[in-house]
Tab-separated table of C-alpha atoms in Angstrom:
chain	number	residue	atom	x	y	z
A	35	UNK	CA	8.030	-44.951	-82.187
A	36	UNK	CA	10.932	-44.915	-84.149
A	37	UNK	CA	12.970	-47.313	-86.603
A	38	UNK	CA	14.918	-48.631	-83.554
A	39	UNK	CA	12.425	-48.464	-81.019
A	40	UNK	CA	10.186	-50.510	-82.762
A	41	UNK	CA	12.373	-53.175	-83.703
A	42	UNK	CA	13.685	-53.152	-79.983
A	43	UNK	CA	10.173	-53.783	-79.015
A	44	UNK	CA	9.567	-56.494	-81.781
A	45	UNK	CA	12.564	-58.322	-80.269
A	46	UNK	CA	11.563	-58.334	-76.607
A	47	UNK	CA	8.308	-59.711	-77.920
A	48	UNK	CA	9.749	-62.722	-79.841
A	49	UNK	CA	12.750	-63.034	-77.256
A	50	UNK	CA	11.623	-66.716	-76.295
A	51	UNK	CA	11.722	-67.503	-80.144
A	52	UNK	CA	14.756	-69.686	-81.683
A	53	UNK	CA	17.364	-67.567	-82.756
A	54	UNK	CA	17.030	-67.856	-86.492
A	55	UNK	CA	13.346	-67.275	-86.420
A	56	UNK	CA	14.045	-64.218	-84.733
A	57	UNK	CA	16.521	-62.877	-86.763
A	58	UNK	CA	14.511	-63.614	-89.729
A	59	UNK	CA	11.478	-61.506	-88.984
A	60	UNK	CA	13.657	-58.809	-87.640
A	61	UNK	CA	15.235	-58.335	-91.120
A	62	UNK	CA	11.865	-58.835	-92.801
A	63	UNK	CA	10.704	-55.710	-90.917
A	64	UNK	CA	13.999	-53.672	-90.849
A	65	UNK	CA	13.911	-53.585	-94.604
A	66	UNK	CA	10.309	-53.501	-94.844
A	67	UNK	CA	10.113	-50.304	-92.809
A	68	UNK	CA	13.646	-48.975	-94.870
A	69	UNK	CA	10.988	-49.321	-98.154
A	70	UNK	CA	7.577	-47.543	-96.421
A	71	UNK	CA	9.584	-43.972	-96.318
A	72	UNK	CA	8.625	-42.838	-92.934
A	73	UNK	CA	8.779	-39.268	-92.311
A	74	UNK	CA	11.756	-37.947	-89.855
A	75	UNK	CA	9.371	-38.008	-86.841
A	76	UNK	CA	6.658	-40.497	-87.785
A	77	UNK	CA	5.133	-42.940	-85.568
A	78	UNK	CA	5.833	-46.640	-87.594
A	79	UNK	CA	3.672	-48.167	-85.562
A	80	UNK	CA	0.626	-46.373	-86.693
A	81	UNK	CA	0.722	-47.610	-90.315
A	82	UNK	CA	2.935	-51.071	-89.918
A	83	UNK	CA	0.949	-51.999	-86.653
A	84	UNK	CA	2.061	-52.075	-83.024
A	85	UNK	CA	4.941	-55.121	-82.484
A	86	UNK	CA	2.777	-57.374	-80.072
A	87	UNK	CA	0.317	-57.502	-82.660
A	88	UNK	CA	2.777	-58.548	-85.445
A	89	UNK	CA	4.923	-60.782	-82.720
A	90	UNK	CA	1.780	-62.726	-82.636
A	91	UNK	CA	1.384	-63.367	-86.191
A	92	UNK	CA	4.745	-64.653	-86.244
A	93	UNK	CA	5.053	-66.675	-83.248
A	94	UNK	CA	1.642	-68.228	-84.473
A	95	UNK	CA	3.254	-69.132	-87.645
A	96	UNK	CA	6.575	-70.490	-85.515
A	97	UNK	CA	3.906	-73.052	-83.763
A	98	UNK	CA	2.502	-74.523	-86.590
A	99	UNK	CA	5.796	-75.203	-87.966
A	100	UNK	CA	6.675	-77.354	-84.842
A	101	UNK	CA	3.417	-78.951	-84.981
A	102	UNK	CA	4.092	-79.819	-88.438
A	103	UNK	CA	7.229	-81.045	-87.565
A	104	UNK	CA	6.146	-82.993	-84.384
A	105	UNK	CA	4.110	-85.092	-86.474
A	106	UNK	CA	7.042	-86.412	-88.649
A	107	UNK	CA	9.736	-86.349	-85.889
A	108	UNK	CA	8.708	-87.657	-82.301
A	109	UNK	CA	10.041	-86.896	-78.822
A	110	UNK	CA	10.396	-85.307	-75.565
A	111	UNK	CA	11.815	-82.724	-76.921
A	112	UNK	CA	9.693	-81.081	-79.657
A	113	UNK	CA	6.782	-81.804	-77.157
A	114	UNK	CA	8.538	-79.778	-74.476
A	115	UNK	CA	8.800	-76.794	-77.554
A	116	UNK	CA	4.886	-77.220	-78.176
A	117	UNK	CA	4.147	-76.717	-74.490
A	118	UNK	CA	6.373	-74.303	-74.557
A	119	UNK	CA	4.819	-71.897	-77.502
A	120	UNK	CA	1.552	-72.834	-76.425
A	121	UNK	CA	2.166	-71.279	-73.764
A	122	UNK	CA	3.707	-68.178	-75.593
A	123	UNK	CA	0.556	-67.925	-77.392
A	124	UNK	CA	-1.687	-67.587	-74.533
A	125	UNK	CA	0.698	-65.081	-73.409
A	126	UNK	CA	0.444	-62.887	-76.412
A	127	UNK	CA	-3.452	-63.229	-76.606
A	128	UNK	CA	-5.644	-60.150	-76.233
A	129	UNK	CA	-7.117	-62.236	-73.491
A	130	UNK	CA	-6.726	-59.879	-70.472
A	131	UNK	CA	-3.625	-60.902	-68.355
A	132	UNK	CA	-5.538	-61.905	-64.945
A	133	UNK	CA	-6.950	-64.748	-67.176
A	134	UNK	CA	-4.248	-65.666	-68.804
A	135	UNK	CA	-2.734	-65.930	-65.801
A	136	UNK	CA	-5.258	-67.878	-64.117
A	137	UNK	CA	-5.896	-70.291	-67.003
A	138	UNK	CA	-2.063	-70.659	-67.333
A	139	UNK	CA	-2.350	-71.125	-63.301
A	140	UNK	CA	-5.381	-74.248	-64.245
A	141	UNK	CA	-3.435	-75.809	-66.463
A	142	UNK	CA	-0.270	-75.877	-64.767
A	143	UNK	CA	-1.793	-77.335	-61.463
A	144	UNK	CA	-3.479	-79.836	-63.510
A	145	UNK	CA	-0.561	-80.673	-65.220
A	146	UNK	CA	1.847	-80.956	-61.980
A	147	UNK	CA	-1.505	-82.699	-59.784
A	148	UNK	CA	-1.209	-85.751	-62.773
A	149	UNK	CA	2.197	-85.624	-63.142
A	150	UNK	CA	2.892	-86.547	-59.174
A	151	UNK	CA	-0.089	-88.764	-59.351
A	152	UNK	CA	1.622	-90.746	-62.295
A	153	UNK	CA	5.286	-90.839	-60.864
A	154	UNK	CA	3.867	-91.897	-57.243
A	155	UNK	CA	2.096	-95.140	-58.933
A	156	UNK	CA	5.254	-95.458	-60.903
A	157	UNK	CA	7.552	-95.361	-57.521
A	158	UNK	CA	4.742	-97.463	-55.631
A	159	UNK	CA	4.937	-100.349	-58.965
A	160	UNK	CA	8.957	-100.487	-58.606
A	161	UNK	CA	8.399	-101.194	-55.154
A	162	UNK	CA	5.798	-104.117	-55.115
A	163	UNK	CA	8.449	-105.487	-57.904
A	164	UNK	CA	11.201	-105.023	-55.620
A	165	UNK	CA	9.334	-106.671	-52.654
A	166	UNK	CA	8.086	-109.517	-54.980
A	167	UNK	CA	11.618	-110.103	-55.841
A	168	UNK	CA	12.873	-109.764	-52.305
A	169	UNK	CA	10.305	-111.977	-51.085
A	170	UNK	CA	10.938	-114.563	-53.678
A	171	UNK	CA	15.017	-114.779	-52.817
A	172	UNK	CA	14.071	-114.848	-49.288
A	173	UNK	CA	11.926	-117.933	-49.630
A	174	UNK	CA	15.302	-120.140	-50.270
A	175	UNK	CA	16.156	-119.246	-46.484
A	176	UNK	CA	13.119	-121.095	-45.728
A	177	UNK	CA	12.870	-124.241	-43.811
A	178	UNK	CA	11.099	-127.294	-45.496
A	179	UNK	CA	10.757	-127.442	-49.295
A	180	UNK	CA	7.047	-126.916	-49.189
A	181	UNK	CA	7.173	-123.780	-47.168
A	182	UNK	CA	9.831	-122.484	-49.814
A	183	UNK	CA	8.251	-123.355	-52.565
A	184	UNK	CA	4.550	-121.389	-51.135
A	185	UNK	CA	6.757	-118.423	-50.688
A	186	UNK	CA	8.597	-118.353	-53.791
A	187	UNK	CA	5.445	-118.642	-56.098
A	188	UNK	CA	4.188	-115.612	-53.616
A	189	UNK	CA	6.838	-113.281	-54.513
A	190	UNK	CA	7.017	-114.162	-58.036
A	191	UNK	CA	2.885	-113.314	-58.100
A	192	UNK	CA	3.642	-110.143	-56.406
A	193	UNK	CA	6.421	-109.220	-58.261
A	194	UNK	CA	4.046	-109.659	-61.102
A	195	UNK	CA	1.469	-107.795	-59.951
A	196	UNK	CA	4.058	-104.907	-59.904
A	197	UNK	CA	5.660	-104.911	-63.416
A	198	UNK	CA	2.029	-105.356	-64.431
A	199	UNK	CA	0.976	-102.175	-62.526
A	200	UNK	CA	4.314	-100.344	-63.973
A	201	UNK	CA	2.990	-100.918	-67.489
A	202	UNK	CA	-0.365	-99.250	-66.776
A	203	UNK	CA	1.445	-95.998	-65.519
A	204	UNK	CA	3.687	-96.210	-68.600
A	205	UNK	CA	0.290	-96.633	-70.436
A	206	UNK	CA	-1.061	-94.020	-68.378
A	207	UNK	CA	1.642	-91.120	-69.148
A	208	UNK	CA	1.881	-91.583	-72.836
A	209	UNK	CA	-1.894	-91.124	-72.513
A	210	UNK	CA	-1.359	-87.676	-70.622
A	211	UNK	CA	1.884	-86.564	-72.980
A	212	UNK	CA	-0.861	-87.341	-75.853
A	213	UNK	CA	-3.222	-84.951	-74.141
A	214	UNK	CA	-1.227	-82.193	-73.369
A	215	UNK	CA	-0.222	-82.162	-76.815
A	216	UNK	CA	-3.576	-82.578	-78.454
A	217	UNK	CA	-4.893	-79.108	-76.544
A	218	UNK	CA	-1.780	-77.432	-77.481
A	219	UNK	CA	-2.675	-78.156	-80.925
A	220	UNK	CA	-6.484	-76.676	-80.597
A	221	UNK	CA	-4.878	-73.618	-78.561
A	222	UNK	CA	-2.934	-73.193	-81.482
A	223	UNK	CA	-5.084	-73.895	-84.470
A	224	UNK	CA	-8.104	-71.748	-82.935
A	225	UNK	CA	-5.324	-69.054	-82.575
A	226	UNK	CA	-4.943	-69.556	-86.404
A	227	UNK	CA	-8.549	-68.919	-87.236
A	228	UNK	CA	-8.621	-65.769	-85.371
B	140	UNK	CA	-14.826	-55.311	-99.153
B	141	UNK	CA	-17.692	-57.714	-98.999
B	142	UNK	CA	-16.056	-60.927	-99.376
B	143	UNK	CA	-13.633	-62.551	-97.175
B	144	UNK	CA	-10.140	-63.949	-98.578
B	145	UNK	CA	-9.280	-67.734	-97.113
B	146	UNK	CA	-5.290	-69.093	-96.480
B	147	UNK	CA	-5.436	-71.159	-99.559
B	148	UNK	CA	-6.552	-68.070	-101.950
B	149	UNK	CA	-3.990	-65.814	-100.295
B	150	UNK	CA	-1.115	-68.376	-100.484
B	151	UNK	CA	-2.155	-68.441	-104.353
B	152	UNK	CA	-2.192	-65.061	-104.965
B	153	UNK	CA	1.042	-64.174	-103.214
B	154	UNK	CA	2.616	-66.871	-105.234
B	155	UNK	CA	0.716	-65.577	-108.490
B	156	UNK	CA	2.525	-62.130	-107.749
B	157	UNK	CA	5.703	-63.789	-107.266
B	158	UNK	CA	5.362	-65.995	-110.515
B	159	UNK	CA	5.040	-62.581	-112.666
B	160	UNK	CA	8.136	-61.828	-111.500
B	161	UNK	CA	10.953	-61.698	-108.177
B	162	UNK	CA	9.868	-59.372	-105.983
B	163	UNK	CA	10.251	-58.032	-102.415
B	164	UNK	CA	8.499	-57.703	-99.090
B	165	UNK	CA	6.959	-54.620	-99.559
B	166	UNK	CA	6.257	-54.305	-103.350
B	167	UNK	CA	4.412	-57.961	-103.011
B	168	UNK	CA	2.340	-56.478	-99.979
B	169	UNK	CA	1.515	-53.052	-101.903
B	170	UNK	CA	0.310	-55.206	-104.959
B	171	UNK	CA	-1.765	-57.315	-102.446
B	172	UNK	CA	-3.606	-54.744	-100.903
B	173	UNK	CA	-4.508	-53.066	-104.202
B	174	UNK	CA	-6.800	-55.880	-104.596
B	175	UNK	CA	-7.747	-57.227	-101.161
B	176	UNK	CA	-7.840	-56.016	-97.831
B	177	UNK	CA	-4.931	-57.067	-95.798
B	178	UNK	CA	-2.212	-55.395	-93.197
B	179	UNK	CA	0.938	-54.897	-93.777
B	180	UNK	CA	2.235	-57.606	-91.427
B	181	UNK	CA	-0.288	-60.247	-93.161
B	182	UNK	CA	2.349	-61.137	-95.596
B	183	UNK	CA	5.312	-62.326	-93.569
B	184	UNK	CA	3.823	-65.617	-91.887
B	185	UNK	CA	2.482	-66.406	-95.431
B	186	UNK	CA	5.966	-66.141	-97.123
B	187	UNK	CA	7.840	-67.591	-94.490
B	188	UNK	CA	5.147	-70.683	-94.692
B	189	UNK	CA	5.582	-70.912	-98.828
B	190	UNK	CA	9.236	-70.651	-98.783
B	191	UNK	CA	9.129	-73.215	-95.734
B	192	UNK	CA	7.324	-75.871	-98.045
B	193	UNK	CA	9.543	-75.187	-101.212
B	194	UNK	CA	7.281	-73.284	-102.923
B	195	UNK	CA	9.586	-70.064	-102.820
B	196	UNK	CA	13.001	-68.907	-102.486
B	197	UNK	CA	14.912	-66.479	-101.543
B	198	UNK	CA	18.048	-64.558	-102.355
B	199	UNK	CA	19.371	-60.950	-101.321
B	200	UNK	CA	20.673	-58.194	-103.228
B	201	UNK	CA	22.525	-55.145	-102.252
B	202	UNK	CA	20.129	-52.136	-102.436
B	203	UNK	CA	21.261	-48.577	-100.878
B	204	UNK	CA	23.508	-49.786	-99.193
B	205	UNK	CA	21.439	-52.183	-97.473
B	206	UNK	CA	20.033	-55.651	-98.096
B	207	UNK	CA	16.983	-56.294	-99.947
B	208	UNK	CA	15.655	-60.236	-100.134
B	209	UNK	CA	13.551	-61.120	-102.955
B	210	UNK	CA	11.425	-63.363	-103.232
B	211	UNK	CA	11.017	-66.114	-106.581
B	212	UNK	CA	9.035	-68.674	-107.433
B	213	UNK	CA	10.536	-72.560	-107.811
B	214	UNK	CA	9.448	-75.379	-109.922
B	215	UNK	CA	7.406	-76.558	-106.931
B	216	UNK	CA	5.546	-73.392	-106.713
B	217	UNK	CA	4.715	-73.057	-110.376
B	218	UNK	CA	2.701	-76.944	-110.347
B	219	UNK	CA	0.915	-75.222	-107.010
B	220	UNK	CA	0.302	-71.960	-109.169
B	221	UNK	CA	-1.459	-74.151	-111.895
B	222	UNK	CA	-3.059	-76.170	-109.193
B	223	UNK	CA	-4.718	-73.411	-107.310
B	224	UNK	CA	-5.584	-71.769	-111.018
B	225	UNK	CA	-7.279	-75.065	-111.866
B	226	UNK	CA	-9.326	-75.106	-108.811
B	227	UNK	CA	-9.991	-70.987	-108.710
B	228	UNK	CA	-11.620	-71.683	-112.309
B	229	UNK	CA	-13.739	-74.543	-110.787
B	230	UNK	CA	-14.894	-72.505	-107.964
B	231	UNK	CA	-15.193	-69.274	-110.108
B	232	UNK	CA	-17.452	-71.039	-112.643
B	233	UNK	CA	-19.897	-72.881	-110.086
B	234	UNK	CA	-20.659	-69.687	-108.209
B	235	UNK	CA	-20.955	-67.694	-111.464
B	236	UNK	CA	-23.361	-70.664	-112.051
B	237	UNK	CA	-25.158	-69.849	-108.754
B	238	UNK	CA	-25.371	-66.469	-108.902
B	239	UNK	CA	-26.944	-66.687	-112.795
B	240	UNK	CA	-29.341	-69.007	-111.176
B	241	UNK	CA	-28.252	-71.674	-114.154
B	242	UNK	CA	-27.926	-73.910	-111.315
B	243	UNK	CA	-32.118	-74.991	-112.333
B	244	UNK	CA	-31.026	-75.787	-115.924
């Protein structure tokens, strides 16, 4: 493996990186090969070590960074990027790929089975609101003030029950974004002692 | 070699290496692994981590014909230098202590 080969390689291995962490280690290890004077026809892999194994260091290093940052900065969006190298670095384990496929397989059913669970209770709480509310401008149509009265104080309970049920499930997800963050952060810091 | 180097120790001697004077990828690592046992693609996480916190900077210079980025050591880093040389002398003493079996005094 070559100068060119091997940084081709190192590439394809941190291709899902950002840009300028990319670059970065790319330049690190052109001119860090330029300085270990390889012979015409030497294999740099032998001495420097092969690029998934040095990909990993580095997209290790990448993860902790956005942890680090997570903590000071909240939002969908650096969560999304902590799933998302998470699930790089279960990827570029020496696990053997059938497991890291099926424990990437686990976690993603779980993941989808909680997240339709969660919107379906969400969906179901907008629509006792809506009935409570429908039910409540309905009871004006009523005949007899009694009568409308009964059903007004029904559909204002049951729209209640609703907006009561839609802050559970908002309860509920932060709950699960928590989670999924707080294994990505042991995936990643057992990674680190390793 | 017998004994095993933690993050902390590392990060303090990389920036000890540093602090004697700006220096580049692979001279740093080479000085590194005269002393402890580490592969040549140790180093890189480490420096990108220091540099990340303000502990090191960076500039490039023109070598060859190609770029060379050095590595020196900023106010920041110097109060961590003294810090981690503090606490090495700490820990250096007490297990000196242990091993002299003056812990009993």
């Amino acid at each position: 493996m070559n100068k060119t080969e091997f940084l081709k390689a190192l590439e394809k291995q941190l291709k899902y990186l950002p840009k300028e962490d990319r670059d970065d280690a790319l330049n690190y290890y052109s001119e860090y090969i330029d300085d270990m004077n390889f012979a015409e026809n030497e294999d740099i892999s032998i001495r420097l070590g092969k690029p998934k194994d040095i990909a990993k260091n580095i997209i290790s290093e990448c993860a902790e960074k956005t942890i680090d940052k997570h903590d000071s900065e909240k939002g969908a969006k650096s969560t999304a990027k902590i799933v998302w190298l998470t699930i790089l670095i279960i990827c570029s384990s020496p696990v053997t790929l059938p497991i890291a496929i099926a424990l990437l397989t686990i976690v993603f059913t779980l993941v989808l089975t909680i997240t339709v669970v969660l919107l379906s209770l969400g969906l179901s709480a907008l629509a006792v609101i809506a009935a409570g509310i429908i039910c409540s401008v309905l009871s004006f149509m009523l005949p007899g003030f009694g009568t409308k009265l009964v059903a007004l104080g029904i559909g204002l309970i049951i729209a209640a029950v609703g907006a009561l049920l839609l802050i559970i499930t908002i309860f509920l997800a932060e709950l699960f974004i928590k989670l999924i963050i707080l294994i990505c952060k042991a995936i990643i810091g057992k990674k680190k002692e390793a | 070699m017998t004994y095993q180097l933690t993050a902390p120790l590392l990060d303090a001697c990389v920036i000890g290496v540093v602090a004697a004077g700006d220096t580049y990828g692979y001279t740093l690592t080479q000085k590194v692994q005269e002393v402890v046992d580490i592969s040549e693609s140790t180093l890189y996480p480490v420096l990108r981590r220091l540099q990340k916190s303000g502990l090191l900077t960076t500039y490039d210079q023109p070598f060859e014909g190609r770029n060379r980025r050095y590595y020196s050591i900023t106010e920041d880093g110097k109060k961590q230098l003294d810090f981690y040389k503090a606490e090495w002398e700490v820990y250096k003493n007490n297990i000196d202590k242990l091993l002299g079996g003056a812990s009993n005094e």
